[in-house]
Amino acid sequence: MKSKYITLLWVFLCFSSSQHLLANESDLVLKNQQGELFELSSMVGKKPVYLKFWATWCKPCMQQMPHFQHAYEQYGDTIDMIAINIDLNDDPGAVAAVNKRFNLTMPIMTDHTGKVAQHYQFIGTPFHVLLDKTGKVIFQGHEADKALDNTLRLLSHDGMVAKPHLLDEGNKQAATALIIPEYGLKAVLYTATWCDWYLADTRPSMAKNCVAAQKQMNTLAKQGIDSEARISQLWTDQAAVDEYIEKFKVIHPVYIDHGNDLFIDNKVSSVPTLVIYKNGRIVNRISDFSSPVNL
């Protein structure tokens, strides 16, 4: 089962309208390590841009960091580069540790709202996005391979590439609407199909927390509380959701948050997070499941 999921980390990618994505939108804001806000539009459209999305607990991301630092040293004068932490189950201390470990010298920023990742329709780390000097997306990928290196080399010459290298387009799905009742309680667990096993080595406490969260959600559902789970779209398809349901014997509805709109709207930056609604409004957020949830 795990080998199937690992394959998904690299190849299960569905994007739409990638060729027309431009990053010069006013709401695309990142946060640097000093906590200052940075508008991506101030960089795009002047010279080529390389955006690398990553997480500290992502094993392939760590394997690629030397390549990224080398690329910055080689092309940093002609291509603007940013290491963008996706801010999911991460913290400044962990980001700083990676910075120190690999002696990174490029700008390191955090996608604290999730909107930059959403704009580029990213579905898993590591994720490379290259823009030409006009701001057009001309490369998307996950591997630090020859295709990435060739595109960087071409961009460094005159800032343009004749033939884009984009991931498959189409098959974009709409998320099932979240219905919050006007009266009464509603429990929504924001989680991921992979957090119990993928984080087992790098973040074991988080992995255990993911297991405990789902077990407690089953308990809430048995108590008659209106309950459901929203699954992050990262590295997930319906087959992964089906296996998740079977593994944890889930007895409540489970939906993929295609586009991660609900994660963004509800400011969920860690999994698992249980959001409690009462009479149509959020009244509580729970992220520690070491003790039973009592509603």
XYZ file of C-alpha atoms in Angstrom:
295
model
C 0.000 0.000 0.000
C 2.742 2.457 0.926
C 4.584 1.951 -2.339
C 1.400 2.924 -4.124
C 1.146 6.123 -2.098
C 4.803 6.972 -2.681
C 4.155 6.694 -6.398
C 1.339 9.188 -5.925
C 3.800 11.648 -4.441
C 5.376 11.921 -7.861
C 2.895 11.077 -10.558
C -0.684 11.712 -9.464
C -0.946 15.269 -10.739
C -3.987 16.940 -12.235
C -3.768 20.573 -13.258
C -5.877 22.884 -15.424
C -5.079 26.079 -17.333
C -1.428 25.981 -16.241
C -0.173 27.715 -19.358
C -2.239 30.767 -18.524
C -1.249 31.138 -14.882
C 0.397 34.432 -14.080
C 1.712 35.254 -10.638
C 1.296 39.024 -10.743
C -1.834 39.009 -8.580
C -2.019 41.345 -5.619
C -3.144 38.684 -3.123
C -0.123 36.402 -3.664
C 1.807 37.242 -0.506
C 4.588 35.318 1.228
C 6.194 35.810 4.631
C 9.964 35.891 5.098
C 11.895 34.528 8.072
C 11.717 37.900 9.796
C 7.912 37.842 9.610
C 7.753 40.528 6.922
C 5.289 40.225 4.048
C 6.506 39.981 0.462
C 4.304 40.504 -2.584
C 5.190 38.059 -5.327
C 4.041 40.584 -7.919
C 7.047 42.760 -7.053
C 9.314 40.101 -8.540
C 7.354 38.545 -11.395
C 7.556 39.987 -14.904
C 11.024 41.462 -14.541
C 13.214 38.404 -14.993
C 12.718 34.641 -14.737
C 11.530 33.224 -11.421
C 12.074 29.801 -9.836
C 9.676 28.871 -7.021
C 10.401 25.679 -5.091
C 7.630 24.481 -2.757
C 8.820 22.237 0.074
C 8.272 21.034 3.642
C 10.781 20.123 6.349
C 9.228 16.653 6.799
C 9.299 15.902 3.063
C 12.104 13.390 2.413
C 12.516 14.083 -1.342
C 12.629 17.812 -0.526
C 15.617 17.256 1.733
C 17.313 15.116 -0.896
C 16.895 17.931 -3.439
C 18.119 20.810 -1.279
C 21.791 20.528 -2.397
C 20.615 20.686 -6.018
C 18.524 23.772 -5.248
C 21.427 25.526 -3.524
C 23.705 24.688 -6.453
C 21.124 26.066 -8.897
C 20.960 29.285 -6.893
C 24.735 29.651 -6.892
C 24.836 29.030 -10.641
C 21.834 31.062 -11.803
C 20.945 33.383 -8.929
C 22.160 36.450 -10.825
C 19.845 35.861 -13.791
C 16.911 33.993 -12.189
C 15.099 35.069 -9.021
C 14.638 32.077 -6.720
C 12.550 31.530 -3.589
C 12.357 28.479 -1.343
C 8.681 28.426 -0.356
C 7.774 26.398 2.722
C 4.137 25.288 2.370
C 3.423 25.877 6.105
C 1.687 22.565 6.711
C 2.724 20.828 9.956
C 5.818 23.028 10.052
C 7.253 25.760 12.247
C 9.977 28.437 12.010
C 12.414 26.387 14.088
C 12.245 23.426 11.723
C 12.642 25.721 8.702
C 15.673 27.399 10.298
C 17.222 23.990 10.990
C 16.941 23.024 7.311
C 18.433 26.364 6.337
C 21.430 25.718 8.594
C 21.791 22.059 7.616
C 22.129 22.807 3.904
C 23.691 26.288 4.165
C 20.946 27.738 2.001
C 21.573 31.262 0.748
C 18.490 31.918 -1.395
C 15.442 33.757 0.074
C 13.338 31.424 2.235
C 9.680 32.316 2.647
C 6.475 30.762 3.928
C 3.178 30.419 2.100
C 1.340 31.293 5.324
C -2.055 31.697 3.631
C -1.733 28.752 1.229
C -2.865 30.987 -1.626
C 0.393 30.898 -3.582
C 0.374 27.084 -3.673
C -3.314 27.162 -4.554
C -2.665 29.618 -7.392
C -0.122 27.283 -8.964
C -2.406 24.260 -8.379
C 0.317 22.371 -6.596
C -0.564 18.933 -5.253
C 2.579 17.704 -3.497
C 6.104 18.527 -2.443
C 8.679 18.957 -3.793
C 7.200 21.129 -6.510
C 9.154 23.285 -8.961
C 7.542 26.186 -10.826
C 9.521 28.246 -13.331
C 8.239 31.479 -14.859
C 9.773 33.255 -17.815
C 10.584 36.957 -17.765
C 7.008 37.830 -18.789
C 5.532 35.977 -15.808
C 4.253 32.978 -17.780
C 4.518 29.529 -16.190
C 6.788 27.497 -18.453
C 7.828 24.615 -16.197
C 6.213 22.413 -13.548
C 7.778 19.354 -12.001
C 8.723 17.408 -8.907
C 12.108 15.932 -9.670
C 15.473 17.680 -9.764
C 16.235 16.193 -13.160
C 17.648 16.982 -16.580
C 14.423 18.657 -17.720
C 14.619 21.126 -14.822
C 18.311 21.783 -15.389
C 17.810 22.364 -19.108
C 14.998 24.828 -18.489
C 17.075 26.744 -15.939
C 19.943 26.938 -18.425
C 17.687 28.236 -21.203
C 16.030 30.790 -18.922
C 19.403 32.089 -17.794
C 20.264 33.108 -21.365
C 17.422 35.408 -22.439
C 14.623 34.718 -19.941
C 12.436 32.795 -22.390
C 11.797 29.162 -23.328
C 10.284 28.123 -26.648
C 8.565 24.941 -25.437
C 6.953 24.802 -21.975
C 7.359 21.704 -19.802
C 4.054 21.427 -17.950
C 2.334 18.672 -16.042
C -0.853 17.082 -17.326
C -3.859 19.365 -17.479
C -7.528 18.595 -17.091
C -9.530 16.375 -14.778
C -9.790 19.135 -12.214
C -12.524 18.257 -9.744
C -14.724 20.510 -7.689
C -14.848 19.974 -3.949
C -18.087 18.805 -2.351
C -19.715 21.754 -0.592
C -19.395 21.846 3.192
C -22.855 22.192 4.732
C -22.869 23.815 8.161
C -26.251 23.536 9.924
C -27.841 26.730 11.177
C -28.532 25.080 14.513
C -26.694 22.399 16.472
C -23.166 20.955 16.392
C -21.021 19.980 13.437
C -17.562 18.372 13.726
C -15.207 18.552 10.725
C -11.812 16.859 10.827
C -9.202 18.339 8.495
C -6.591 15.653 7.900
C -4.587 13.754 5.275
C -4.604 10.165 4.082
C -0.826 9.893 4.480
C -0.113 11.649 7.779
C -0.244 8.483 9.907
C 2.460 6.641 7.937
C 4.453 9.187 5.916
C 5.207 11.227 9.037
C 5.928 8.139 11.145
C 9.716 8.494 10.773
C 10.183 12.251 10.506
C 7.358 13.385 12.827
C 6.252 10.341 14.890
C 4.203 12.375 17.369
C 2.252 13.928 14.503
C 1.640 10.509 12.986
C 0.243 9.174 16.269
C -1.905 12.275 16.582
C -3.404 11.603 13.150
C -4.377 8.076 14.174
C -5.882 9.272 17.465
C -7.847 12.007 15.701
C -9.599 9.605 13.349
C -10.395 7.176 16.165
C -12.014 9.997 18.130
C -13.964 11.122 15.083
C -15.479 7.650 14.860
C -16.459 7.985 18.510
C -18.148 11.342 17.890
C -20.051 9.889 14.950
C -21.237 6.972 17.108
C -22.493 9.524 19.637
C -24.779 10.946 16.959
C -22.816 14.139 16.322
C -22.920 15.399 12.748
C -19.344 14.542 11.685
C -17.258 14.413 8.518
C -13.641 14.570 7.386
C -12.096 16.814 4.781
C -8.916 15.383 3.281
C -6.115 17.579 1.985
C -5.683 17.217 -1.761
C -1.927 16.811 -1.302
C -0.791 13.458 -2.728
C -4.319 12.065 -2.625
C -6.858 10.512 -4.948
C -10.128 8.695 -4.294
C -8.353 5.335 -4.109
C -6.218 6.677 -1.263
C -9.346 7.927 0.491
C -11.011 4.530 0.091
C -8.003 2.809 1.667
C -8.012 5.363 4.484
C -11.695 4.660 5.169
C -11.058 0.920 5.234
C -7.953 1.157 7.416
C -9.637 3.252 10.102
C -13.134 1.781 9.675
C -14.464 5.292 9.169
C -18.212 5.587 9.752
C -18.733 9.221 8.721
C -18.474 10.953 5.320
C -14.990 11.678 3.940
C -14.322 14.136 1.098
C -11.203 15.389 -0.652
C -10.820 19.160 -0.385
C -10.029 19.650 -4.071
C -8.256 22.978 -4.421
C -7.713 23.062 -0.634
C -10.258 25.880 -0.504
C -11.696 24.788 2.846
C -8.244 24.395 4.381
C -7.468 27.969 3.328
C -10.854 29.440 4.257
C -10.678 27.874 7.726
C -6.984 28.725 8.188
C -5.968 25.118 8.748
C -2.157 24.874 8.674
C -1.679 21.535 10.441
C -3.207 18.100 10.215
C -5.124 16.809 12.004
C -7.286 19.752 13.053
C -10.843 19.307 14.295
C -13.068 22.331 13.764
C -16.272 22.487 15.812
C -19.198 24.517 14.505
C -22.151 25.454 16.683
C -25.216 27.189 15.327
C -23.359 27.945 12.110
C -20.207 29.414 13.674
C -16.757 28.052 14.585
C -16.578 27.690 18.369
C -13.489 25.510 18.826
C -10.399 24.108 17.145
C -8.686 20.987 18.415
C -5.261 19.805 17.252
C -4.154 17.700 20.240
C -5.889 14.333 20.412
C -3.921 12.838 23.293
C -7.083 12.967 25.407
C -10.700 12.270 24.435
C -12.671 15.001 22.691
C -15.679 15.987 24.774
C -18.361 18.021 23.041
